[in-house]
XYZ file of C-alpha atoms in Angstrom:
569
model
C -47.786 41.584 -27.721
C -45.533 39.588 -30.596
C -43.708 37.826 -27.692
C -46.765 36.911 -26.140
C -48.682 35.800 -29.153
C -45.387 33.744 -29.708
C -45.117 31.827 -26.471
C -48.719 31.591 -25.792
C -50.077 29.734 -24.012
C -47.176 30.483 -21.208
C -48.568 33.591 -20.055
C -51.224 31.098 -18.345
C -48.636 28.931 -16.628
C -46.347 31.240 -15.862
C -45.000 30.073 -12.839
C -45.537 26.144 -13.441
C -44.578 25.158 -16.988
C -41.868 25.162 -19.646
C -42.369 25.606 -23.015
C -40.839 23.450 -26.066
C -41.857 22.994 -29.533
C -44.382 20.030 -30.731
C -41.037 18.217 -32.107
C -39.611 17.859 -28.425
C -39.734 17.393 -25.200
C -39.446 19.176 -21.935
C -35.412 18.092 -21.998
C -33.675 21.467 -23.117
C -35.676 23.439 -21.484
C -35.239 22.073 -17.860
C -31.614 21.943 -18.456
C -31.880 25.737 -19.958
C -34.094 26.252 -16.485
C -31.557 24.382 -14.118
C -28.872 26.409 -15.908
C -30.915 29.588 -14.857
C -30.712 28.090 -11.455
C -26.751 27.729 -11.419
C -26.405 30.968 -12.228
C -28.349 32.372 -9.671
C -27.148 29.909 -7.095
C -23.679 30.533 -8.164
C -24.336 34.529 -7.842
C -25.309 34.096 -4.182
C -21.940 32.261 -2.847
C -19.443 34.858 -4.595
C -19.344 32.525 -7.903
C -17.124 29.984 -5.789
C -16.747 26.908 -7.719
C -18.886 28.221 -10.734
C -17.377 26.161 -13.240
C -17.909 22.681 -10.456
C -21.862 22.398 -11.308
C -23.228 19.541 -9.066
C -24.097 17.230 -12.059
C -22.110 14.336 -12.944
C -20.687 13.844 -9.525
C -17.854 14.469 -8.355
C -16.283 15.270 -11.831
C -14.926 18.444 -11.847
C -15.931 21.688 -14.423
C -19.293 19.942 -15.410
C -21.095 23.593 -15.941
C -18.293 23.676 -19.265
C -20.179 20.906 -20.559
C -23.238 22.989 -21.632
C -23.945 26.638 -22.419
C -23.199 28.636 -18.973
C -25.392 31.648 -20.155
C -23.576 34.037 -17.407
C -25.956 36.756 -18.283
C -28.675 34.480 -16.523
C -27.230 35.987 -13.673
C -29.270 39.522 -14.145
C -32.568 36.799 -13.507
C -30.911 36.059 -9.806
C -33.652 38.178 -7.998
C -36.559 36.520 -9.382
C -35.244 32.951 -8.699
C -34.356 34.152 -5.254
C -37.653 35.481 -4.492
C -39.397 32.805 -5.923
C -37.798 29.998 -4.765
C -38.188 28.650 -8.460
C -36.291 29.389 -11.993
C -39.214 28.215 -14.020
C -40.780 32.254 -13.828
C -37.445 33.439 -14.528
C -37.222 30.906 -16.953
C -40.114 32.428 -19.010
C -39.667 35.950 -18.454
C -36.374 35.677 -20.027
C -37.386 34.015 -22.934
C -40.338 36.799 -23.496
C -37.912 39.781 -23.165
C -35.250 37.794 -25.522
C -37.939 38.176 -28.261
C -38.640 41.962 -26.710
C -34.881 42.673 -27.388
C -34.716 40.603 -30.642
C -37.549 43.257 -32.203
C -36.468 46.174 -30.259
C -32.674 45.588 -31.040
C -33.948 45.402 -34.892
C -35.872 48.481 -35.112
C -32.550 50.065 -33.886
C -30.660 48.936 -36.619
C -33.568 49.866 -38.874
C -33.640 53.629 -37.847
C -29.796 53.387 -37.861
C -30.117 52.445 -41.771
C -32.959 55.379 -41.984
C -35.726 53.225 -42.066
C -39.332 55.285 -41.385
C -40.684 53.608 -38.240
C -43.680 51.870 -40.369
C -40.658 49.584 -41.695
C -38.815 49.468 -38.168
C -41.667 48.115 -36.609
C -42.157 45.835 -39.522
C -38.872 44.619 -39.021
C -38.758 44.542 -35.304
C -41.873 42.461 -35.661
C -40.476 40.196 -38.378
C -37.457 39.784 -35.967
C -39.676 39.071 -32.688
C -41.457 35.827 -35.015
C -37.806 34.808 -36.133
C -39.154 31.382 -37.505
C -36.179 29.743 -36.584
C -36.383 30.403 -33.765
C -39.711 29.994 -32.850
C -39.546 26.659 -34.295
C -36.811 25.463 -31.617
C -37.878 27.754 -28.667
C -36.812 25.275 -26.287
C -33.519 25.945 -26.798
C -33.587 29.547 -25.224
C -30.034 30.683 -25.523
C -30.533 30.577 -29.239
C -34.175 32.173 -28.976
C -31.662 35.410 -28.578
C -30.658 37.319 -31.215
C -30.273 40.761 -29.957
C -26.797 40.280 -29.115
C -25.798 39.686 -32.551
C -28.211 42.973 -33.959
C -26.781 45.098 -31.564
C -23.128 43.759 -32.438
C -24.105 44.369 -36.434
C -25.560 47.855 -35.428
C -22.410 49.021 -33.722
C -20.397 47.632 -36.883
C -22.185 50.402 -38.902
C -22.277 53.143 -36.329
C -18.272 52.174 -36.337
C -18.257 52.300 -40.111
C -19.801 56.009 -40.348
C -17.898 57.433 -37.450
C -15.061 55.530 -35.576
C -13.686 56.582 -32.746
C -12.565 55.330 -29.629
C -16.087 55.045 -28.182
C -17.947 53.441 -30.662
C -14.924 50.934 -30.794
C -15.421 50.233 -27.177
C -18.928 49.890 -27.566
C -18.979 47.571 -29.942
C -16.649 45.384 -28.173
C -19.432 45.339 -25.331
C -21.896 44.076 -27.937
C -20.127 41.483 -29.135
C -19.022 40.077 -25.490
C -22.939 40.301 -24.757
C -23.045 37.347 -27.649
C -21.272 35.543 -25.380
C -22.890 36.100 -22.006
C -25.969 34.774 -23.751
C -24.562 32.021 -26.192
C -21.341 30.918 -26.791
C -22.961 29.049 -29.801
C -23.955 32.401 -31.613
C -20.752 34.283 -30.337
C -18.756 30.951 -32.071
C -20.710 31.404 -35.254
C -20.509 35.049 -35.595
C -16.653 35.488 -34.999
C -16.219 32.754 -37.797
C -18.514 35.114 -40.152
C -17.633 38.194 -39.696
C -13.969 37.126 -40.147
C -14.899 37.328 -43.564
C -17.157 40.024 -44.271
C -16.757 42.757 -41.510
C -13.991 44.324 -44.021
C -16.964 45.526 -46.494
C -17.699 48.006 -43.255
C -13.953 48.794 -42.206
C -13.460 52.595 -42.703
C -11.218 52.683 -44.685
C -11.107 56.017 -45.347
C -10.170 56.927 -42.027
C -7.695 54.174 -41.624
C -6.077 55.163 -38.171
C -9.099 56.069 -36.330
C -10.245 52.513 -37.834
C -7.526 50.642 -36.518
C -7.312 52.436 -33.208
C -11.033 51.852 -32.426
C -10.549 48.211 -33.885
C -7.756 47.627 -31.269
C -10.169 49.292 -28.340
C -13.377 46.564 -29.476
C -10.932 43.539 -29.241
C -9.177 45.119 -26.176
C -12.584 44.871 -24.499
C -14.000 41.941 -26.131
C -10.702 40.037 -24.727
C -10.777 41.886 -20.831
C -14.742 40.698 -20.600
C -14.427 36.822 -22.110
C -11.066 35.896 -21.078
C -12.251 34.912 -17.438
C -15.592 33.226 -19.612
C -13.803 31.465 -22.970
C -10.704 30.434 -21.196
C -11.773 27.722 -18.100
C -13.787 26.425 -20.467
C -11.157 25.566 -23.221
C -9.465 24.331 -20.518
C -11.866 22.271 -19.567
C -13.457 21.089 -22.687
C -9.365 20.201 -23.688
C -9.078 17.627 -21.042
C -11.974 15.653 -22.095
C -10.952 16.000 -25.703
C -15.099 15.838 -26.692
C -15.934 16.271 -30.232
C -18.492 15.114 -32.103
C -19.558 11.817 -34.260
C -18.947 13.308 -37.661
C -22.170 11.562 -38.854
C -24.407 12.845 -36.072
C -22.807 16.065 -37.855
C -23.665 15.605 -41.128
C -26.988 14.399 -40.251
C -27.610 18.056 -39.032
C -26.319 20.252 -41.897
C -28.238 22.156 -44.228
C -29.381 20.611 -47.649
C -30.477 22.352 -50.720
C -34.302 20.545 -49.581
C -34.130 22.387 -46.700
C -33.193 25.516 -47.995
C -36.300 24.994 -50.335
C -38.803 24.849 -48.065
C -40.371 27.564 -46.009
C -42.840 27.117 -43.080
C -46.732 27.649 -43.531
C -47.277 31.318 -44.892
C -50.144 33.425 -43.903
C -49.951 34.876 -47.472
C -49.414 32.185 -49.843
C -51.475 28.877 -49.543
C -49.693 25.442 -49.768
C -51.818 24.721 -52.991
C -50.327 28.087 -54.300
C -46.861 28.004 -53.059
C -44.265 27.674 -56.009
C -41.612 25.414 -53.128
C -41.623 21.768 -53.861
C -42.801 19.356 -51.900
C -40.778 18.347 -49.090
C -39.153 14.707 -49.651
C -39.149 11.881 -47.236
C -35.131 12.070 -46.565
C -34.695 16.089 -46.663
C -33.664 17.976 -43.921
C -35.826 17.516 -40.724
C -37.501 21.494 -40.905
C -37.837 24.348 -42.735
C -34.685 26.779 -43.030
C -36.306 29.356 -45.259
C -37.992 32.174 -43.795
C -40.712 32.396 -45.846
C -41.164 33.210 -49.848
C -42.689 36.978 -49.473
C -39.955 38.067 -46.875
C -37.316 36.742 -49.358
C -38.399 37.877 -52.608
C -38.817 41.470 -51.131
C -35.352 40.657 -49.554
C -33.391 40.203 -53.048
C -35.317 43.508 -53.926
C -33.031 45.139 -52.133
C -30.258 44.691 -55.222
C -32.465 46.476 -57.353
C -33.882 48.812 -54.243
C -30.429 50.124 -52.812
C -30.334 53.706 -51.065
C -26.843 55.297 -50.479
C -28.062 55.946 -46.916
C -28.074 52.279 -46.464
C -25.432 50.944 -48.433
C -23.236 49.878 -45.626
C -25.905 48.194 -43.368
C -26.672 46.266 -46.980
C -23.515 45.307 -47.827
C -22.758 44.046 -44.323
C -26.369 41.758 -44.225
C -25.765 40.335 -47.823
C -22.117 39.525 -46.541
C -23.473 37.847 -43.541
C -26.479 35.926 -45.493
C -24.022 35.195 -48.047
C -21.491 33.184 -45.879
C -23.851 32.181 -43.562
C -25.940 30.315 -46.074
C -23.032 28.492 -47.275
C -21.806 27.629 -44.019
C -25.075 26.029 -42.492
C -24.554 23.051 -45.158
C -21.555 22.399 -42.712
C -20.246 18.610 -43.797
C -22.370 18.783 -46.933
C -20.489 21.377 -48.212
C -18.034 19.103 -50.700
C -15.991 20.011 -53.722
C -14.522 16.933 -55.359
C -12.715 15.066 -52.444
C -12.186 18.468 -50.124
C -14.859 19.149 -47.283
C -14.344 22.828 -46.283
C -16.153 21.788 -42.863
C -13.474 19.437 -41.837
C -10.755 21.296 -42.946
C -12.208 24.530 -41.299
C -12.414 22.425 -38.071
C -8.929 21.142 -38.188
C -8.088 24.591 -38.002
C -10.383 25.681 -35.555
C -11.064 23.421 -32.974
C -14.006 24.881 -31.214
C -15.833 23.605 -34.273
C -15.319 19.802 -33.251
C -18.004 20.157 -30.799
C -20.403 21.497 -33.108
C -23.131 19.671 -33.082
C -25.938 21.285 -35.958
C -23.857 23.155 -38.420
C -27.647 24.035 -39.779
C -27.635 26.631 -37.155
C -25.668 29.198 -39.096
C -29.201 29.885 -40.802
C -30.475 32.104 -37.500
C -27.547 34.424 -38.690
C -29.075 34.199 -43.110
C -32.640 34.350 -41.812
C -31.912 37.476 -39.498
C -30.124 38.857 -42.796
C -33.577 38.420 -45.011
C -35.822 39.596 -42.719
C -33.735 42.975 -42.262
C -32.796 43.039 -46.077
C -36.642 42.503 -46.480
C -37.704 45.182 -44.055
C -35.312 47.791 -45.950
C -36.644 47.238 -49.543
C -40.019 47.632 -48.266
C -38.933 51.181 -47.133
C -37.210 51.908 -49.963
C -40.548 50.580 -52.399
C -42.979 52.916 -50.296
C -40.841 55.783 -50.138
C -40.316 55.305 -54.218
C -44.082 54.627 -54.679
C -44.973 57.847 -52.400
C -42.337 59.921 -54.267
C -43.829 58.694 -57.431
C -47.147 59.566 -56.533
C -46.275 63.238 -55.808
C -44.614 63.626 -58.796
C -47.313 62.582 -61.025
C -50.170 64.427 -58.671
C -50.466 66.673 -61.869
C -49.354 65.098 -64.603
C -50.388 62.030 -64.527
C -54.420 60.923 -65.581
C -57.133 60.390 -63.136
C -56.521 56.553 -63.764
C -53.371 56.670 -63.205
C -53.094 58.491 -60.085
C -56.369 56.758 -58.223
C -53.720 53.620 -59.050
C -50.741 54.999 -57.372
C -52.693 56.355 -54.416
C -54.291 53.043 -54.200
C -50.648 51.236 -54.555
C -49.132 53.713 -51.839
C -51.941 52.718 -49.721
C -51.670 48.973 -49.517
C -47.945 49.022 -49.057
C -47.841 49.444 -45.331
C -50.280 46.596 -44.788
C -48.642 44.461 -47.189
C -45.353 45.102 -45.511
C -46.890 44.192 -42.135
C -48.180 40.929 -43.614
C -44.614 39.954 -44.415
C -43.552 40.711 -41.295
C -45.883 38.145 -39.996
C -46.144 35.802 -42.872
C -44.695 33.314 -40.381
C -47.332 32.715 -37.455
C -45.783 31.065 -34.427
C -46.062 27.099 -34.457
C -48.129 25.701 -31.463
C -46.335 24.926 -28.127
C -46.548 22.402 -25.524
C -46.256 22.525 -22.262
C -43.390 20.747 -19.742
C -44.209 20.818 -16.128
C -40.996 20.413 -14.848
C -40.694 19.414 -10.690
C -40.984 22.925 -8.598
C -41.880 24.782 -5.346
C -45.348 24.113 -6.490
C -44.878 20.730 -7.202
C -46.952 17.487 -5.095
C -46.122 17.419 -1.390
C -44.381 14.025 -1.961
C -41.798 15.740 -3.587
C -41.609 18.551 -1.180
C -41.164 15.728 1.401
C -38.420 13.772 0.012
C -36.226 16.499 -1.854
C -36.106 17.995 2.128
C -35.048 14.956 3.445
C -32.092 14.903 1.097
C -31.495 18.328 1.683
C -31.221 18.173 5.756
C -29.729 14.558 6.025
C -27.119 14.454 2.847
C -23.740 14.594 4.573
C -21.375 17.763 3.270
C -19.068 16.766 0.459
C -21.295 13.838 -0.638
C -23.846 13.157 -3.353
C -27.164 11.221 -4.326
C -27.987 8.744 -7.433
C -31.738 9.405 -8.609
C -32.915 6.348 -10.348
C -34.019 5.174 -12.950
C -31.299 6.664 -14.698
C -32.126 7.799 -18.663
C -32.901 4.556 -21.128
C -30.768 6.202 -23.513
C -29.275 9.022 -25.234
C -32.310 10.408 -27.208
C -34.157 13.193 -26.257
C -36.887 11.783 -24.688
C -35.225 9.192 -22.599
C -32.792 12.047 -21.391
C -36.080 14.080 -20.198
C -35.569 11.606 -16.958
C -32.259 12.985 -16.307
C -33.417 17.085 -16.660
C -36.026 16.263 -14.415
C -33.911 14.965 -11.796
C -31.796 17.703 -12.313
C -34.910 20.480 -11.942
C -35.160 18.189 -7.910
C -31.885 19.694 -7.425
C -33.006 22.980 -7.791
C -35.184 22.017 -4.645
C -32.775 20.323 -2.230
C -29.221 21.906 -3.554
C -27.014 18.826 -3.010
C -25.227 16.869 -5.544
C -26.265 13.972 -8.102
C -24.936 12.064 -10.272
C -26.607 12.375 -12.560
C -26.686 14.912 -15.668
C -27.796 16.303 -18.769
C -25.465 18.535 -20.985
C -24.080 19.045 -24.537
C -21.355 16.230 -23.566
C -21.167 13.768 -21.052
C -17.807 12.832 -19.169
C -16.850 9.319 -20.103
C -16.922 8.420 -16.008
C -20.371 8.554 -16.018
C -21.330 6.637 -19.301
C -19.279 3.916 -17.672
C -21.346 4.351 -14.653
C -24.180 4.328 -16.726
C -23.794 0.908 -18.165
C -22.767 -0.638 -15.123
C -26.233 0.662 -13.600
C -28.404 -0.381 -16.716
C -27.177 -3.546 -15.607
C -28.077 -3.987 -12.032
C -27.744 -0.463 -9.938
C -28.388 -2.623 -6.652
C -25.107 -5.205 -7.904
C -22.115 -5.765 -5.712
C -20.150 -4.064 -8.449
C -22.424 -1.318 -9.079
C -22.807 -0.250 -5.108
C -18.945 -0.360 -4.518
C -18.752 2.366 -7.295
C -20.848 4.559 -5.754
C -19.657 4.036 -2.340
C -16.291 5.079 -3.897
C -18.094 8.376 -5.750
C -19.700 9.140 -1.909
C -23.149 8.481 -2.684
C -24.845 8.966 0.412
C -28.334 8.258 -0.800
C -30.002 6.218 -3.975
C -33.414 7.630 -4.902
C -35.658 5.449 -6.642
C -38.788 6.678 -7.925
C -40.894 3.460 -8.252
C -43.411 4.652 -11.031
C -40.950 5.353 -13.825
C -38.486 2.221 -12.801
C -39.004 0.176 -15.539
C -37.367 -3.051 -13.955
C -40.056 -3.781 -11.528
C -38.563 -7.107 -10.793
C -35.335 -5.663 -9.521
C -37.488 -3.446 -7.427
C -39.536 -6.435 -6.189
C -36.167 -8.109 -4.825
C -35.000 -5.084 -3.375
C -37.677 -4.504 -1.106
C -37.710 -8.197 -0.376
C -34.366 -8.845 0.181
C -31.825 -5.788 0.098
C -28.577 -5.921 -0.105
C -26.201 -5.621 3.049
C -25.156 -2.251 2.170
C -28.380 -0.573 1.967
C -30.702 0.492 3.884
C -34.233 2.229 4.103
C -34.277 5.670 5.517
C -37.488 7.319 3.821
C -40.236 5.962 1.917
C -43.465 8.051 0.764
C -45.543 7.271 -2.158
C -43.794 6.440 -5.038
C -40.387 7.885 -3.986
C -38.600 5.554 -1.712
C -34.321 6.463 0.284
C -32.106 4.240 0.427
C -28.555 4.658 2.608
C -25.737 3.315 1.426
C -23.602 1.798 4.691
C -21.820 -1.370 5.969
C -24.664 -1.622 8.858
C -28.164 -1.775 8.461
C -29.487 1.137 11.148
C -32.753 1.821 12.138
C -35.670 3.628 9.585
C -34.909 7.409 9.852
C -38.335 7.966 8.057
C -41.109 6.062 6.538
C -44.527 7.070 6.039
């Protein structure tokens, strides 16, 4: 019901629409949905040229660019049998928040939680504000992974052995099935901190079920990690340190939480946000993380471990998410951590460490609330004599509002609103259905298509066009040149330019003839050039050639000779 509440109103659109946050627009999650698609298309040939994704054509390993999400895979069926990802789409972004609460009531019950507090927490986790607040970017929605890796590190801790070695090895390669971001950002914290949970009293089983997890983790991301390093190395991408900076945590940030179904914004002791802090809210919330830094005061020897481990992780994730902002006199730790690891060039929003401190409060939060009923309940029975009428009618009155106090802070973060993307689909206007099978049937094997206009820009918005052309794919399978991803290969941006220009130039048209571009789409109604447009139609050029026109969407052929019109309606 949490997940549902969270993503409504998707339930209604199941099959049709995309959702994103009010701050965005439909861009990550049709590339999120075309990855889906990938995956599942992939799946179906034998995973023959997985990593060769049919953006950016014809340069090689483009599926490296983004997030592959190979556990997308499991979703195959549902694509298959629909015909769409878009349902697949949005039933694995519902059971990512199922497994984010279900994955924390584990770990709760693990820590000997009662199961007032595990569902408290398991709710608390299911309305992670963070990310709730960027639900369009659905590999990050799930958290499960890294739950289930932290509950395995305390199972470990209590009993090592070969098998719970090996099992947490699978949790932490299930980090990276889902998101190599997370699985980046919680080898690079637990580096640190997992040693507060290392048995050390039974050293040799320790080390021996150690060895097993990293055997395993290394056997099951090997064949993932390592064609994309390889990859990634040849285009040497990294990232524009200030676009970096830009997205690091701030103290301003850290300071303010998002609206609070307890505490009114005339009540709320956080300042005021400031015109030049950081773009959203990274606290998550000021009930949840008072009750949180309880727990120093609130500590049970049952749960020691699982609270030393979540302070360690809050702890250094915290300071990391300030990423470039993190100075000391003239030394940066970011840039001299990412001199030393390169993976964390391509980081993009350094900010993101704070899923990993807000995961950390919420649990923290959810096991000082146990411990503060089970202390007011013990209290209560030990006074049921002693103590005056007064003062009993008070504790029984205390013991009574904990649990729905405790189930307020588990929701003292209501979901933000949504909006809707209707991305192109099986369902879509018969135009498209018309066209996209055209290019399907008639593009020759081994060559591509250019769908233009091509994106304005590199902003969000203007990259929607390119998602959307993307999501067409998903309908007629061939090639484009086209793309959206995490980088771009600098062949295309120098495409790009040339076709911002004039895409119907001399120059531009013997580039694509050398990139075998059989076909140039042009959708009419979001050309912005109308006058190009006007002389095309009036007087193309020699090398192209009408083949299929239908509303808006109008073929061209790119050839020497001008043959006869395959198709125009």
């Amino acid at each position: 019901s949490a997940a549902l509440w969270a993503t409504w109103p998707v339930a209604k659109h199941f099959s049709r629409a995309l959702p994103t946050s009010e701050r965005h627009f439909g861009t990550v999650p049709m590339l999120n949905a075309w990855t889906l698609w990938w995956n599942s298309e992939s799946l179906s040939r034998g995973l023959n040229g997985y990593w060769n994704a049919p953006i950016f054509f014809p340069t090689p390993g483009a599926f490296a660019f983004s997030e592959p999400q190979p556990i997308l895979m499991l979703l195959a069926p549902l694509v298959w049998l629909s015909g769409s990802p878009i349902a697949a789409y949005n039933a694995y972004l519902i059971i990512s928040l199922v497994l984010n609460g279900w994955f924390a009531m584990r770990l709760l019950r693990q820590a000997g939680c009662g199961w007032w507090l595990q569902v408290c927490g398991g709710l608390g986790m299911a309305l992670h504000p963070l990310a709730l607040r960027n639900i369009e970017a659905v590999q990050l929605v799930g958290m499960w992974g890294v739950l289930w890796t932290l509950e395995r590190l305390i199972a470990f801790h209590r009993r090592p052995s070969p098998w719970s070695g090996s099992m947490l090895g699978c949790a932490f390669v299930s980090v990276a099935l889902s998101c190599i971001h997370h699985w980046l950002f919680l080898s690079l914290l637990l580096a640190p901190t997992v040693w507060v949970v290392f048995p050390w009293r039974q050293v040799k089983a320790g080390l021996t079920g150690w060895t097993l997890a990293l055997l395993v983790a290394a056997l099951c991301l090997t064949p993932l990690l390592w064609p994309m390093h390889r990859i990634l190395s040849q285009h040497e991408f990294s990232r524009d340190p200030e676009v970096t900076r830009s997205l690091s945590a701030n103290s301003a940030g850290w300071l303010t939480a998002p609206p609070s179904l307890l505490i009114p914004p005339a009540a709320s002791m956080l300042p005021k946000p400031s015109p030049d802090q950081f773009p959203q809210p990274l606290l998550p919330g000021q009930v949840r993380t008072c009750l949180a830094l309880g727990i120093l005061f609130l500590w049970r020897r049952r749960s020691a471990a699982t609270v030393r481990l979540l302070l360690a992780v809050a702890a250094a994730s915290l300071l990391l998410s300030f990423g470039s902002n993190l100075q000391f006199g003239n030394w940066n730790l970011w840039e001299q951590a990412s001199h030393w690891i390169t993976p964390l060039q391509r980081v993009r929003s350094p900010f993101r460490f704070a899923y990993f401190t807000q995961t950390a409060i919420i649990l923290l939060a959810a096991l000082a609330g146990d411990r503060l009923s089970r202390g007011l309940t013990l209290i209560r029975w030990r006074q049921s004599k002693t103590a005056s009428m007064y003062g009993r009618a008070l504790l029984a009155f205390a013991t009574a509002i904990t649990g729905p106090v405790l189930l307020a802070c588990a929701l003292e973060s209501p979901p933000p609103p949504l909006r809707l993307s209707y991305p192109p689909s099986t369902l879509g206007r018969a135009a498209d259905s018309d066209w996209t099978r055209f290019i399907a049937e008639n593009t020759p094997a081994g060559a591509s298509i250019l769908c233009l206009p091509v994106a304005a820009g590199p902003t969000e918005s203007a990259q929607q066009q390119s998602t959307r052309w993307m999501m067409y794919a998903t309908l007629h399978g061939q090639p484009i040149l086209n793309g959206y991803s995490g980088f771009f290969p600098a062949e295309w941006q120098a495409l790009e330019k040339l076709l911002h220009k004039n895409p119907f130039s001399a120059d531009a048209l013997r580039e694509l003839s050398r990139r075998q571009v059989a076909f140039i789409v042009v959708d009419s109604e979001r050309f912005e050039n109308q006058a190009q447009l006007s002389q095309l139609y009036a007087l193309p050029p020699a090398e192209l050639s009408l083949v299929f026109r239908y509303e808006n969407v109008a073929i061209w052929k790119i050839s020497r000779s001008t043959p006869q019109i395959e198709a125009v309606n």
